[in-house]
């Protein structure tokens, strides 16, 4: 009996279910396919990260003595899609059994159902899609906070018996500090490309030069060993201050105290369990404060698991909704970064250079603008899916569709995350070097986020006014006189039409 064991590009984990019990005579199948590289025009660094990490992972399995059938991009016989490559591999190996681990994306699951494979659970997550569905069953609202508390109880992370450590589930109110000018973030660990990575970089440059983003400098870890070093650097040098400045933004300093390990988690070089355990241990040993460890663990044990659960619960219909009827095309500056709005120019510039931006940059700058401007969810979602090294649809779609754009009408978020320039001014130093002024509401100097914010509320009044969490801004809007409202709308329209 020989088994064909399939490993996809975001399944690079030795303990993966499809690799369990691998025996002599079995073959591990890994495939570089054009279809995956091209379903969106991924950032060049994301392509290099995934393909180089795949090649390194295959080498590690071979060093262990496993037989790996690795189909390279440049193999002339490569047919370019998962399904046809699995078919070719079956012809080569005549396996008696095929096993695969459930994929991250709905799109790939539809393909996988046709491979004749036993599809195993992806045990790398704390919650399976089935356990999330059981949690969601019968609930009217699927709030992350309630899910997170259950996950804390089930995992035992940051628990003191039945009670949350420190007597509180959530320390978010400690995690919104603005960054003082004299507090300097630590330098980040980068990993110089080795020969395998350089070969992939040359291929990406040759075949995908029209894709978004800068290829160089490439500093991502592409092996588990280096990803563990990046994790270690985060825990020792960054975690202690991660909580305090989690929501802060600083020009020229995109990483701040963030972990920047999401790409490694999402392709499998690190596991969610080990990174949470490290953060908890840092708190228990007195190295990091509880608000930092809790804030980090909530992202991984709470948010990350919650968005995956929601994705599998709601797909494929989830992607189809457009609750606010947003139809505007994505402006060109999302690709070039060329805009006079400094916050957007900075965040998009960093995204081009690093294939990374942190959660508040994504939610409150690019996401907030897309929400206020009424950009088409499909175009915005494609952008988020391709520009970030950590973006796979299961995590990108709920975060963009539900959280940033409110396109699901409130399945995920209890209100739209709409904010005016004052929020960006409070949490960043971007406004100081912007041609607009965050404290000016109308006119040529006014920050566009200001009139776009009120215009968003006016445009969506019938849809949002009844939401209790929107009561305050709508009370303020009621007090605004008609002439001022008309001027807000006029300026917002003129601005949007000129995009
Ligand atoms: C993102 C990606 C890319 C660019 N290329 C490949 C590939 O050539 N082979 C592969 O197995 N996986 C790739 N991936 C990751 C897949 O798209 C990923 O497995 C799906 O998103 C399913 O979650
Ligand atoms: Fe962004 Fe407005 Fe501040 Fe300029 S003034 S950086 S557009 S928030």
Tab-separated table of C-alpha atoms and ligand atoms in Angstrom, residues 340-344 365 420-422 424-425 428 430-439 445-450, ligand 2:
chain	number	residue	atom	x	y	z
A	340	UNK	CA	-1.453	63.919	-1.334
A	341	UNK	CA	-3.076	62.204	1.659
A	342	UNK	CA	0.092	61.427	3.575
A	343	UNK	CA	-1.350	58.632	5.743
A	344	UNK	CA	-2.400	56.681	2.646
A	365	UNK	CA	-6.121	54.018	6.948
A	420	UNK	CA	-12.467	61.022	10.570
A	421	UNK	CA	-8.961	62.523	10.370
A	422	UNK	CA	-8.927	63.105	14.143
A	424	UNK	CA	-5.472	59.129	12.414
A	425	UNK	CA	-4.012	62.311	13.892
A	428	UNK	CA	0.008	58.641	14.199
A	430	UNK	CA	1.337	61.284	9.576
A	431	UNK	CA	-0.661	64.510	9.684
A	432	UNK	CA	2.354	66.675	10.593
A	433	UNK	CA	3.780	66.176	7.088
A	434	UNK	CA	0.497	66.214	5.173
A	435	UNK	CA	-0.712	69.032	2.944
A	436	UNK	CA	-4.164	68.650	4.562
A	437	UNK	CA	-5.073	69.533	8.141
A	438	UNK	CA	-6.914	67.041	10.360
A	439	UNK	CA	-8.577	69.847	12.364
A	445	UNK	CA	-7.032	72.556	3.506
A	446	UNK	CA	-9.564	70.163	5.056
A	447	UNK	CA	-8.515	66.553	5.640
A	448	UNK	CA	-10.583	64.531	3.125
A	449	UNK	CA	-11.317	61.935	5.840
A	450	UNK	CA	-13.340	64.651	7.618
B	2	LIG	FE1	-4.347	61.560	6.491
B	2	LIG	FE2	-5.941	63.671	6.843
B	2	LIG	FE3	-3.839	63.339	8.435
B	2	LIG	FE4	-3.492	64.011	5.875
B	2	LIG	S1	-4.485	65.215	7.454
B	2	LIG	S2	-2.358	62.448	7.011
B	2	LIG	S3	-5.155	62.899	4.895
B	2	LIG	S4	-5.612	61.983	8.289
